[in-house]
PDB file of C-alpha atoms and ligand atoms in Angstrom:
ATOM      1  CA  MET A  26     -15.043 -15.426 -21.945  1.00 82.00           C
ATOM      2  CA  ASN A  27     -12.007 -13.252 -22.220  1.00 93.00           C
ATOM      3  CA  ALA A  28     -11.060 -11.063 -19.286  1.00 96.00           C
ATOM      4  CA  LEU A  29     -10.140  -8.283 -21.847  1.00 96.00           C
ATOM      5  CA  GLU A  30     -11.105  -7.862 -25.419  1.00 95.00           C
ATOM      6  CA  ILE A  31      -9.965  -4.826 -27.368  1.00 93.00           C
ATOM      7  CA  LYS A  32     -10.871  -4.437 -31.183  1.00 91.00           C
ATOM      8  CA  ASN A  33      -9.371  -1.682 -33.293  1.00 90.00           C
ATOM      9  CA  LEU A  34      -8.906   0.875 -30.566  1.00 90.00           C
ATOM     10  CA  SER A  35      -7.503   4.246 -31.587  1.00 90.00           C
ATOM     11  CA  TYR A  36      -7.042   7.274 -29.401  1.00 90.00           C
ATOM     12  CA  ARG A  37      -6.043  10.759 -30.026  1.00 91.00           C
ATOM     13  CA  TYR A  38      -5.460  13.276 -27.188  1.00 91.00           C
ATOM     14  CA  SER A  39      -7.073  16.743 -27.502  1.00 89.00           C
ATOM     15  CA  ASP A  40      -3.730  18.278 -28.688  1.00 93.00           C
ATOM     16  CA  GLY A  41      -3.839  15.950 -31.706  1.00 91.00           C
ATOM     17  CA  THR A  42      -1.292  13.366 -30.418  1.00 93.00           C
ATOM     18  CA  GLU A  43      -2.284  10.011 -31.865  1.00 93.00           C
ATOM     19  CA  ALA A  44      -1.480   7.768 -28.890  1.00 94.00           C
ATOM     20  CA  LEU A  45      -3.065   4.564 -29.912  1.00 93.00           C
ATOM     21  CA  LYS A  46      -3.545   3.246 -33.456  1.00 93.00           C
ATOM     22  CA  ASN A  47      -5.828   0.356 -34.260  1.00 92.00           C
ATOM     23  CA  ILE A  48      -5.020  -1.749 -31.130  1.00 93.00           C
ATOM     24  CA  SER A  49      -6.458  -5.316 -30.913  1.00 94.00           C
ATOM     25  CA  VAL A  50      -5.663  -7.375 -27.941  1.00 95.00           C
ATOM     26  CA  SER A  51      -7.334 -10.097 -25.962  1.00 95.00           C
ATOM     27  CA  ILE A  52      -6.395 -11.467 -22.541  1.00 97.00           C
ATOM     28  CA  SER A  53      -7.816 -14.635 -21.052  1.00 96.00           C
ATOM     29  CA  GLU A  54      -9.130 -14.834 -17.459  1.00 96.00           C
ATOM     30  CA  GLY A  55      -6.350 -15.530 -15.019  1.00 95.00           C
ATOM     31  CA  GLU A  56      -3.563 -14.665 -17.524  1.00 96.00           C
ATOM     32  CA  ARG A  57      -0.669 -12.442 -16.352  1.00 97.00           C
ATOM     33  CA  VAL A  58       0.387 -10.316 -19.313  1.00 98.00           C
ATOM     34  CA  GLY A  59       3.302  -7.811 -19.635  1.00 98.00           C
ATOM     35  CA  LEU A  60       2.824  -4.691 -21.638  1.00 98.00           C
ATOM     36  CA  ILE A  61       6.206  -3.473 -22.797  1.00 98.00           C
ATOM     37  CA  GLY A  62       7.601  -0.774 -25.078  1.00 97.00           C
ATOM     38  CA  PRO A  63       9.729   2.441 -24.988  1.00 96.00           C
ATOM     39  CA  ASN A  64       8.584   5.657 -23.363  1.00 95.00           C
ATOM     40  CA  GLY A  65       5.785   7.216 -25.296  1.00 95.00           C
ATOM     41  CA  ALA A  66       4.676   3.938 -26.819  1.00 97.00           C
ATOM     42  CA  GLY A  67       1.109   4.256 -25.455  1.00 96.00           C
ATOM     43  CA  LYS A  68       1.183   1.829 -22.500  1.00 96.00           C
ATOM     44  CA  SER A  69      -0.278   4.231 -19.924  1.00 94.00           C
ATOM     45  CA  THR A  70      -2.875   5.464 -22.399  1.00 94.00           C
ATOM     46  CA  LEU A  71      -3.909   1.895 -23.041  1.00 94.00           C
ATOM     47  CA  LEU A  72      -4.208   1.106 -19.312  1.00 94.00           C
ATOM     48  CA  LEU A  73      -6.381   4.190 -18.767  1.00 91.00           C
ATOM     49  CA  HIS A  74      -8.800   2.828 -21.261  1.00 90.00           C
ATOM     50  CA  LEU A  75      -9.362  -0.350 -19.270  1.00 91.00           C
ATOM     51  CA  ASN A  76     -11.574   1.296 -16.748  1.00 85.00           C
ATOM     52  CA  GLY A  77     -12.789   4.304 -18.782  1.00 82.00           C
ATOM     53  CA  LEU A  78     -10.539   6.945 -17.291  1.00 79.00           C
ATOM     54  CA  LEU A  79     -10.102   8.875 -20.530  1.00 75.00           C
ATOM     55  CA  PRO A  80     -12.642  11.542 -21.689  1.00 67.00           C
ATOM     56  CA  GLU A  81     -15.953  10.150 -22.694  1.00 58.00           C
ATOM     57  CA  GLU A  82     -15.715  10.776 -26.369  1.00 56.00           C
ATOM     58  CA  SER A  83     -12.952   8.258 -26.514  1.00 52.00           C
ATOM     59  CA  MET A  84     -15.281   5.497 -25.258  1.00 53.00           C
ATOM     60  CA  THR A  85     -16.678   3.238 -27.790  1.00 56.00           C
ATOM     61  CA  SER A  86     -17.762  -0.320 -27.554  1.00 54.00           C
ATOM     62  CA  VAL A  87     -14.472  -1.689 -28.845  1.00 82.00           C
ATOM     63  CA  ILE A  88     -13.255  -2.608 -25.333  1.00 90.00           C
ATOM     64  CA  SER A  89     -14.969  -5.176 -23.181  1.00 91.00           C
ATOM     65  CA  VAL A  90     -14.025  -6.455 -19.759  1.00 93.00           C
ATOM     66  CA  PHE A  91     -15.351  -9.818 -18.650  1.00 94.00           C
ATOM     67  CA  GLY A  92     -17.885  -9.448 -21.444  1.00 93.00           C
ATOM     68  CA  THR A  93     -19.117  -5.908 -20.434  1.00 92.00           C
ATOM     69  CA  PRO A  94     -18.452  -3.035 -22.832  1.00 89.00           C
ATOM     70  CA  VAL A  95     -16.430  -0.207 -21.257  1.00 89.00           C
ATOM     71  CA  THR A  96     -19.168   2.461 -21.833  1.00 85.00           C
ATOM     72  CA  LYS A  97     -20.504   5.053 -19.517  1.00 85.00           C
ATOM     73  CA  PRO A  98     -23.558   3.117 -18.244  1.00 88.00           C
ATOM     74  CA  HIS A  99     -21.274   0.227 -17.176  1.00 89.00           C
ATOM     75  CA  LEU A 100     -18.457   2.298 -15.616  1.00 88.00           C
ATOM     76  CA  PRO A 101     -19.353   1.649 -11.935  1.00 87.00           C
ATOM     77  CA  GLN A 102     -19.358  -2.151 -12.650  1.00 88.00           C
ATOM     78  CA  ILE A 103     -16.127  -1.920 -14.715  1.00 91.00           C
ATOM     79  CA  ARG A 104     -14.413   0.160 -12.086  1.00 88.00           C
ATOM     80  CA  SER A 105     -15.207  -2.358  -9.374  1.00 87.00           C
ATOM     81  CA  GLU A 106     -13.860  -5.163 -11.540  1.00 92.00           C
ATOM     82  CA  VAL A 107     -10.785  -3.513 -12.809  1.00 94.00           C
ATOM     83  CA  GLY A 108      -8.266  -2.387 -10.122  1.00 93.00           C
ATOM     84  CA  LEU A 109      -5.840   0.162 -11.523  1.00 92.00           C
ATOM     85  CA  LEU A 110      -2.610   0.791  -9.710  1.00 92.00           C
ATOM     86  CA  PHE A 111      -1.133   4.089 -10.780  1.00 88.00           C
ATOM     87  CA  GLN A 112       2.490   4.636 -11.388  1.00 87.00           C
ATOM     88  CA  ASP A 113       2.838   6.836  -8.398  1.00 89.00           C
ATOM     89  CA  PRO A 114       1.145   5.441  -5.214  1.00 90.00           C
ATOM     90  CA  ASP A 115       0.931   8.959  -3.829  1.00 91.00           C
ATOM     91  CA  ASP A 116      -1.667   9.741  -6.456  1.00 89.00           C
ATOM     92  CA  GLN A 117      -3.810   6.976  -5.160  1.00 88.00           C
ATOM     93  CA  LEU A 118      -3.578   7.323  -1.304  1.00 92.00           C
ATOM     94  CA  PHE A 119      -5.443  10.268  -0.028  1.00 89.00           C
ATOM     95  CA  CYS A 120      -6.843   9.379   3.402  1.00 93.00           C
ATOM     96  CA  PRO A 121      -5.419  10.101   6.828  1.00 95.00           C
ATOM     97  CA  THR A 122      -5.205   6.367   7.690  1.00 97.00           C
ATOM     98  CA  VAL A 123      -4.453   3.139   5.910  1.00 97.00           C
ATOM     99  CA  PHE A 124      -7.868   1.750   7.194  1.00 97.00           C
ATOM    100  CA  GLU A 125      -9.759   4.591   5.440  1.00 97.00           C
ATOM    101  CA  ASP A 126      -7.824   4.253   2.260  1.00 96.00           C
ATOM    102  CA  VAL A 127      -8.385   0.531   1.971  1.00 97.00           C
ATOM    103  CA  ALA A 128     -11.968   0.881   3.056  1.00 96.00           C
ATOM    104  CA  PHE A 129     -12.696   3.629   0.483  1.00 94.00           C
ATOM    105  CA  GLY A 130     -13.453   1.392  -2.500  1.00 91.00           C
ATOM    106  CA  PRO A 131     -15.685  -1.117  -0.766  1.00 92.00           C
ATOM    107  CA  SER A 132     -17.703   1.523   0.934  1.00 92.00           C
ATOM    108  CA  GLN A 133     -18.174   3.156  -2.505  1.00 87.00           C
ATOM    109  CA  TRP A 134     -19.408  -0.149  -3.883  1.00 82.00           C
ATOM    110  CA  GLY A 135     -21.997  -0.340  -1.077  1.00 85.00           C
ATOM    111  CA  GLU A 136     -20.425  -2.631   1.599  1.00 90.00           C
ATOM    112  CA  PRO A 137     -22.089  -1.880   4.964  1.00 92.00           C
ATOM    113  CA  ARG A 138     -19.976   0.033   7.508  1.00 93.00           C
ATOM    114  CA  GLU A 139     -19.873  -2.790   9.912  1.00 95.00           C
ATOM    115  CA  ALA A 140     -18.414  -5.158   7.367  1.00 95.00           C
ATOM    116  CA  LEU A 141     -15.465  -2.804   6.573  1.00 96.00           C
ATOM    117  CA  PRO A 142     -13.095  -3.780   9.423  1.00 96.00           C
ATOM    118  CA  ALA A 143     -13.061  -7.409   8.369  1.00 96.00           C
ATOM    119  CA  ILE A 144     -12.694  -6.564   4.665  1.00 96.00           C
ATOM    120  CA  VAL A 145      -9.794  -4.192   5.355  1.00 97.00           C
ATOM    121  CA  SER A 146      -8.098  -6.678   7.778  1.00 97.00           C
ATOM    122  CA  GLN A 147      -8.336  -9.492   5.210  1.00 95.00           C
ATOM    123  CA  ALA A 148      -6.871  -7.295   2.391  1.00 95.00           C
ATOM    124  CA  LEU A 149      -4.017  -6.100   4.605  1.00 96.00           C
ATOM    125  CA  THR A 150      -3.268  -9.630   5.570  1.00 94.00           C
ATOM    126  CA  GLN A 151      -3.124 -10.612   1.894  1.00 91.00           C
ATOM    127  CA  VAL A 152      -0.456  -7.957   1.168  1.00 91.00           C
ATOM    128  CA  GLY A 153       1.575  -8.663   4.347  1.00 92.00           C
ATOM    129  CA  LEU A 154       0.573  -5.438   6.200  1.00 94.00           C
ATOM    130  CA  VAL A 155      -1.264  -6.867   9.256  1.00 94.00           C
ATOM    131  CA  GLY A 156      -1.894  -4.194  11.875  1.00 94.00           C
ATOM    132  CA  PHE A 157      -1.252  -1.255   9.566  1.00 97.00           C
ATOM    133  CA  GLU A 158      -4.877   0.072   9.850  1.00 97.00           C
ATOM    134  CA  ASP A 159      -3.992   3.178  11.919  1.00 97.00           C
ATOM    135  CA  ARG A 160      -0.774   4.150  10.131  1.00 97.00           C
ATOM    136  CA  THR A 161      -0.559   7.286   7.998  1.00 96.00           C
ATOM    137  CA  PRO A 162      -0.155   6.283   4.335  1.00 95.00           C
ATOM    138  CA  HIS A 163       2.259   9.075   3.465  1.00 89.00           C
ATOM    139  CA  HIS A 164       4.647   8.073   6.284  1.00 93.00           C
ATOM    140  CA  LEU A 165       5.072   4.603   4.802  1.00 95.00           C
ATOM    141  CA  SER A 166       7.898   3.347   2.605  1.00 92.00           C
ATOM    142  CA  ARG A 167       7.356   3.125  -1.120  1.00 90.00           C
ATOM    143  CA  GLY A 168       6.910  -0.574  -1.151  1.00 89.00           C
ATOM    144  CA  GLU A 169       4.451  -0.325   1.743  1.00 93.00           C
ATOM    145  CA  LYS A 170       2.479   2.337  -0.071  1.00 94.00           C
ATOM    146  CA  ARG A 171       2.266   0.179  -3.190  1.00 92.00           C
ATOM    147  CA  ARG A 172       0.999  -2.759  -0.946  1.00 93.00           C
ATOM    148  CA  VAL A 173      -1.630  -0.485   0.678  1.00 95.00           C
ATOM    149  CA  CYS A 174      -2.851   0.448  -2.909  1.00 94.00           C
ATOM    150  CA  LEU A 175      -2.957  -3.230  -3.786  1.00 93.00           C
ATOM    151  CA  ALA A 176      -4.929  -3.936  -0.543  1.00 95.00           C
ATOM    152  CA  GLY A 177      -7.442  -1.239  -1.717  1.00 94.00           C
ATOM    153  CA  VAL A 178      -7.948  -3.121  -4.926  1.00 92.00           C
ATOM    154  CA  LEU A 179      -8.249  -6.513  -3.229  1.00 92.00           C
ATOM    155  CA  ALA A 180     -10.792  -5.033  -0.817  1.00 94.00           C
ATOM    156  CA  CYS A 181     -12.998  -4.198  -3.849  1.00 92.00           C
ATOM    157  CA  ARG A 182     -12.724  -7.845  -4.967  1.00 90.00           C
ATOM    158  CA  SER A 183     -11.544  -6.695  -8.355  1.00 92.00           C
ATOM    159  CA  LYS A 184     -11.177  -9.443 -10.971  1.00 94.00           C
ATOM    160  CA  MET A 185      -8.439  -7.707 -13.037  1.00 96.00           C
ATOM    161  CA  LEU A 186      -5.439  -6.019 -11.698  1.00 96.00           C
ATOM    162  CA  VAL A 187      -3.789  -3.345 -13.928  1.00 96.00           C
ATOM    163  CA  LEU A 188      -0.372  -2.083 -12.863  1.00 95.00           C
ATOM    164  CA  ASP A 189       1.570   0.904 -14.307  1.00 94.00           C
ATOM    165  CA  GLU A 190       5.306   0.581 -13.635  1.00 93.00           C
ATOM    166  CA  PRO A 191       4.828  -1.196 -10.313  1.00 92.00           C
ATOM    167  CA  THR A 192       8.465  -1.604  -9.507  1.00 92.00           C
ATOM    168  CA  SER A 193      10.015   1.565 -10.800  1.00 88.00           C
ATOM    169  CA  ASP A 194      10.565   3.120  -7.459  1.00 83.00           C
ATOM    170  CA  LEU A 195      11.154   0.040  -5.286  1.00 87.00           C
ATOM    171  CA  ASP A 196      14.368  -1.196  -3.710  1.00 89.00           C
ATOM    172  CA  PRO A 197      15.295  -4.830  -4.453  1.00 91.00           C
ATOM    173  CA  ARG A 198      13.538  -6.084  -1.288  1.00 89.00           C
ATOM    174  CA  GLY A 199      10.362  -4.158  -1.962  1.00 87.00           C
ATOM    175  CA  ARG A 200      10.464  -5.337  -5.558  1.00 92.00           C
ATOM    176  CA  ARG A 201      10.976  -8.999  -4.545  1.00 93.00           C
ATOM    177  CA  GLU A 202       8.051  -8.746  -2.112  1.00 89.00           C
ATOM    178  CA  LEU A 203       5.731  -7.274  -4.695  1.00 90.00           C
ATOM    179  CA  LEU A 204       6.712  -9.896  -7.213  1.00 94.00           C
ATOM    180  CA  THR A 205       6.000 -12.661  -4.700  1.00 93.00           C
ATOM    181  CA  LEU A 206       2.591 -11.101  -3.878  1.00 91.00           C
ATOM    182  CA  LEU A 207       1.644 -10.662  -7.496  1.00 94.00           C
ATOM    183  CA  ARG A 208       2.612 -14.247  -8.314  1.00 94.00           C
ATOM    184  CA  ARG A 209       0.404 -15.525  -5.562  1.00 91.00           C
ATOM    185  CA  LEU A 210      -2.796 -13.492  -6.637  1.00 91.00           C
ATOM    186  CA  PRO A 211      -5.068 -15.567  -8.768  1.00 90.00           C
ATOM    187  CA  LEU A 212      -6.307 -12.523 -10.734  1.00 93.00           C
ATOM    188  CA  THR A 213      -5.902 -11.556 -14.371  1.00 97.00           C
ATOM    189  CA  GLN A 214      -3.008  -9.157 -14.360  1.00 97.00           C
ATOM    190  CA  VAL A 215      -1.895  -6.626 -16.863  1.00 97.00           C
ATOM    191  CA  ILE A 216       1.530  -5.120 -16.068  1.00 97.00           C
ATOM    192  CA  ALA A 217       2.988  -2.168 -18.037  1.00 97.00           C
ATOM    193  CA  THR A 218       6.702  -1.992 -17.141  1.00 96.00           C
ATOM    194  CA  HIS A 219      10.331  -1.505 -18.237  1.00 94.00           C
ATOM    195  CA  ASP A 220      11.335  -4.070 -15.662  1.00 95.00           C
ATOM    196  CA  LEU A 221      11.729  -6.923 -18.247  1.00 95.00           C
ATOM    197  CA  GLU A 222      13.300  -9.263 -15.651  1.00 94.00           C
ATOM    198  CA  LEU A 223       9.962  -8.858 -13.648  1.00 95.00           C
ATOM    199  CA  VAL A 224       8.028  -9.725 -16.913  1.00 96.00           C
ATOM    200  CA  VAL A 225      10.077 -12.797 -17.383  1.00 96.00           C
ATOM    201  CA  GLU A 226       9.425 -14.014 -13.870  1.00 95.00           C
ATOM    202  CA  LEU A 227       5.709 -13.175 -13.774  1.00 96.00           C
ATOM    203  CA  CYS A 228       4.133 -13.054 -17.219  1.00 97.00           C
ATOM    204  CA  SER A 229       3.718 -15.975 -19.693  1.00 95.00           C
ATOM    205  CA  ARG A 230       2.854 -13.540 -22.486  1.00 97.00           C
ATOM    206  CA  VAL A 231       3.771 -10.060 -23.597  1.00 98.00           C
ATOM    207  CA  ILE A 232       2.456  -7.396 -25.779  1.00 98.00           C
ATOM    208  CA  LEU A 233       5.047  -5.048 -27.330  1.00 98.00           C
ATOM    209  CA  LEU A 234       3.842  -1.563 -28.174  1.00 98.00           C
ATOM    210  CA  ASP A 235       5.660   1.138 -30.057  1.00 98.00           C
ATOM    211  CA  LYS A 236       4.418   4.361 -31.451  1.00 96.00           C
ATOM    212  CA  GLY A 237       0.784   3.481 -30.439  1.00 97.00           C
ATOM    213  CA  THR A 238       0.654   0.198 -32.242  1.00 97.00           C
ATOM    214  CA  VAL A 239       1.142  -3.380 -31.270  1.00 97.00           C
ATOM    215  CA  VAL A 240       4.284  -4.555 -32.952  1.00 97.00           C
ATOM    216  CA  ALA A 241       4.529  -7.977 -31.543  1.00 97.00           C
ATOM    217  CA  GLN A 242       2.759 -10.279 -29.060  1.00 97.00           C
ATOM    218  CA  GLY A 243       3.452 -13.787 -27.893  1.00 96.00           C
ATOM    219  CA  SER A 244       5.323 -15.948 -25.436  1.00 96.00           C
ATOM    220  CA  THR A 245       7.561 -13.907 -23.022  1.00 96.00           C
ATOM    221  CA  VAL A 246      10.616 -16.015 -23.507  1.00 95.00           C
ATOM    222  CA  ASP A 247      10.294 -15.943 -27.328  1.00 95.00           C
ATOM    223  CA  LEU A 248       9.770 -12.298 -27.647  1.00 96.00           C
ATOM    224  CA  LEU A 249      12.219 -11.039 -25.050  1.00 95.00           C
ATOM    225  CA  SER A 250      14.909 -13.391 -26.389  1.00 94.00           C
ATOM    226  CA  ASN A 251      14.598 -11.764 -29.779  1.00 94.00           C
ATOM    227  CA  GLU A 252      17.428  -9.336 -29.539  1.00 93.00           C
ATOM    228  CA  PRO A 253      16.960  -7.507 -32.813  1.00 94.00           C
ATOM    229  CA  LEU A 254      13.297  -6.988 -32.034  1.00 95.00           C
ATOM    230  CA  MET A 255      14.110  -5.676 -28.538  1.00 94.00           C
ATOM    231  CA  LEU A 256      16.714  -3.318 -29.894  1.00 94.00           C
ATOM    232  CA  ALA A 257      14.575  -2.052 -32.603  1.00 95.00           C
ATOM    233  CA  HIS A 258      12.020  -0.898 -30.029  1.00 95.00           C
ATOM    234  CA  GLY A 259      14.361   0.663 -27.547  1.00 94.00           C
ATOM    235  CA  LEU A 260      14.436  -2.347 -25.208  1.00 93.00           C
ATOM    236  CA  GLU A 261      17.157  -4.881 -24.259  1.00 90.00           C
ATOM    237  CA  LYS A 262      17.075  -8.638 -23.933  1.00 88.00           C
ATOM    238  CA  PRO A 263      16.908  -9.240 -20.196  1.00 89.00           C
ATOM    239  CA  HIS A 264      20.001 -10.837 -18.480  1.00 87.00           C
ATOM    240  CA  ILE A 265      17.878 -13.636 -17.074  1.00 84.00           C
ATOM    241  CA  LEU A 266      17.393 -14.883 -20.702  1.00 84.00           C
ATOM    242  CA  ARG A 267      21.050 -14.529 -21.667  1.00 80.00           C
ATOM    243  CA  HIS A 268      21.670 -18.207 -20.532  1.00 70.00           C
ATOM    244  CA  ALA A 269      21.090 -20.805 -23.192  1.00 56.00           C
ATOM    245  CA  HIS A 270      18.201 -22.702 -21.495  1.00 53.00           C
ATOM    246  CA  PRO A 271      16.296 -20.636 -19.041  1.00 53.00           C
ATOM    247  CA  HIS A 272      14.138 -22.500 -16.654  1.00 58.00           C
ATOM    248  CA  ILE A 273      11.183 -20.306 -15.828  1.00 63.00           C
ATOM    249  CA  SER A 274       7.966 -21.416 -14.393  1.00 60.00           C
ATOM    250  CA  HIS A 275       4.889 -19.103 -14.054  1.00 67.00           C
TER     251      HIS A 275
HETATM  252  P1  LIG B  27       3.965   5.210 -22.310  1.00 90.35           P
HETATM  253  O1  LIG B  27       3.131   4.897 -21.178  1.00 90.35           O
HETATM  254  O2  LIG B  27       4.197   4.027 -23.115  1.00 90.35           O
HETATM  255  O3  LIG B  27       5.160   5.920 -21.995  1.00 90.35           O
HETATM  256  P2  LIG B  27       1.941   7.154 -22.933  1.00 90.35           P
HETATM  257  O4  LIG B  27       0.647   6.434 -23.131  1.00 90.35           O
HETATM  258  O5  LIG B  27       2.227   7.950 -21.637  1.00 90.35           O
HETATM  259  O6  LIG B  27       3.143   6.192 -23.311  1.00 90.35           O
HETATM  260  O7  LIG B  27       2.021   8.193 -24.172  1.00 90.35           O
HETATM  261  C1  LIG B  27       1.679   7.840 -25.493  1.00 90.35           C
HETATM  262  C2  LIG B  27       1.767   9.156 -26.320  1.00 90.35           C
HETATM  263  O8  LIG B  27       0.717  10.048 -25.929  1.00 90.35           O
HETATM  264  C3  LIG B  27       3.071   9.871 -26.226  1.00 90.35           C
HETATM  265  O9  LIG B  27       3.307  10.518 -27.444  1.00 90.35           O
HETATM  266  C4  LIG B  27       2.755  10.999 -25.192  1.00 90.35           C
HETATM  267  O10 LIG B  27       3.523  12.189 -25.369  1.00 90.35           O
HETATM  268  C5  LIG B  27       1.226  11.309 -25.515  1.00 90.35           C
HETATM  269  N1  LIG B  27       0.470  11.719 -24.264  1.00 90.35           N
HETATM  270  C6  LIG B  27       0.371  11.123 -23.162  1.00 90.35           C
HETATM  271  N2  LIG B  27      -0.449  11.781 -22.316  1.00 90.35           N
HETATM  272  C7  LIG B  27      -0.896  12.920 -23.008  1.00 90.35           C
HETATM  273  C8  LIG B  27      -1.730  13.927 -22.722  1.00 90.35           C
HETATM  274  N3  LIG B  27      -2.339  14.089 -21.568  1.00 90.35           N
HETATM  275  N4  LIG B  27      -1.899  14.907 -23.682  1.00 90.35           N
HETATM  276  C9  LIG B  27      -1.256  14.815 -24.916  1.00 90.35           C
HETATM  277  N5  LIG B  27      -0.534  13.787 -25.202  1.00 90.35           N
HETATM  278  C10 LIG B  27      -0.251  12.838 -24.235  1.00 90.35           C
END
């Protein structure tokens, strides 16, 4: 069974903007896939479809996640399985303490109150934030905030992680820590990003979107090494692939 199956998805915003045109994509369980393309290509719009965050009229049975169609009756299940990390962690963190933020998801999905401390502690350990329970999320660094969001997703035992520009606001150390963390997590991951070096290091496959359509998909090294293709879609061949024989293991 595929983790994600999208067949002929088109989406138009209420103002008439045609953001996605006939998208078909499938992602296997455990795969890490990079979603790349210039600004306005449709990456965020596509990610929002993966757990049914766009208005209901857009939902049809063309998308399925672990075999379950993304339709209204299935949304609670889909939203527990698909952990979406927004571009701005401040949009995601809204509780007075880290504990409450990380515990929010699992308590929504019915975990008993007494189970929450152990769940939160385990999730914080996984993201390297042991002992952060009583801290105030909005006083943390950007990298720490991102890791709290990730802990929130892990606490829900999500099976697929969907990240929108996860490194755009991180310093090199924060970026490296996040990269190491993502590489260790054995979840299916879909990562929309302009950070093509990150894609090379993390993802075995990429999907290139432009103007709402999939213009290419395939092996990361093959696609990102294709300089004419990259330039034609507002991107650049990453430095890491400028050497003749890159040795990259995923
Ligand atoms: P990306 O994430 O690749 O930058 P988006 O999915 O944000 O692309 O945008 C795809 C297209 O949809 C763009 O033309 C953008 O202007 C448009 N768009 C995005 N959000 C909205 C919205 N809420 N209302 C109308 N148009 C939108």
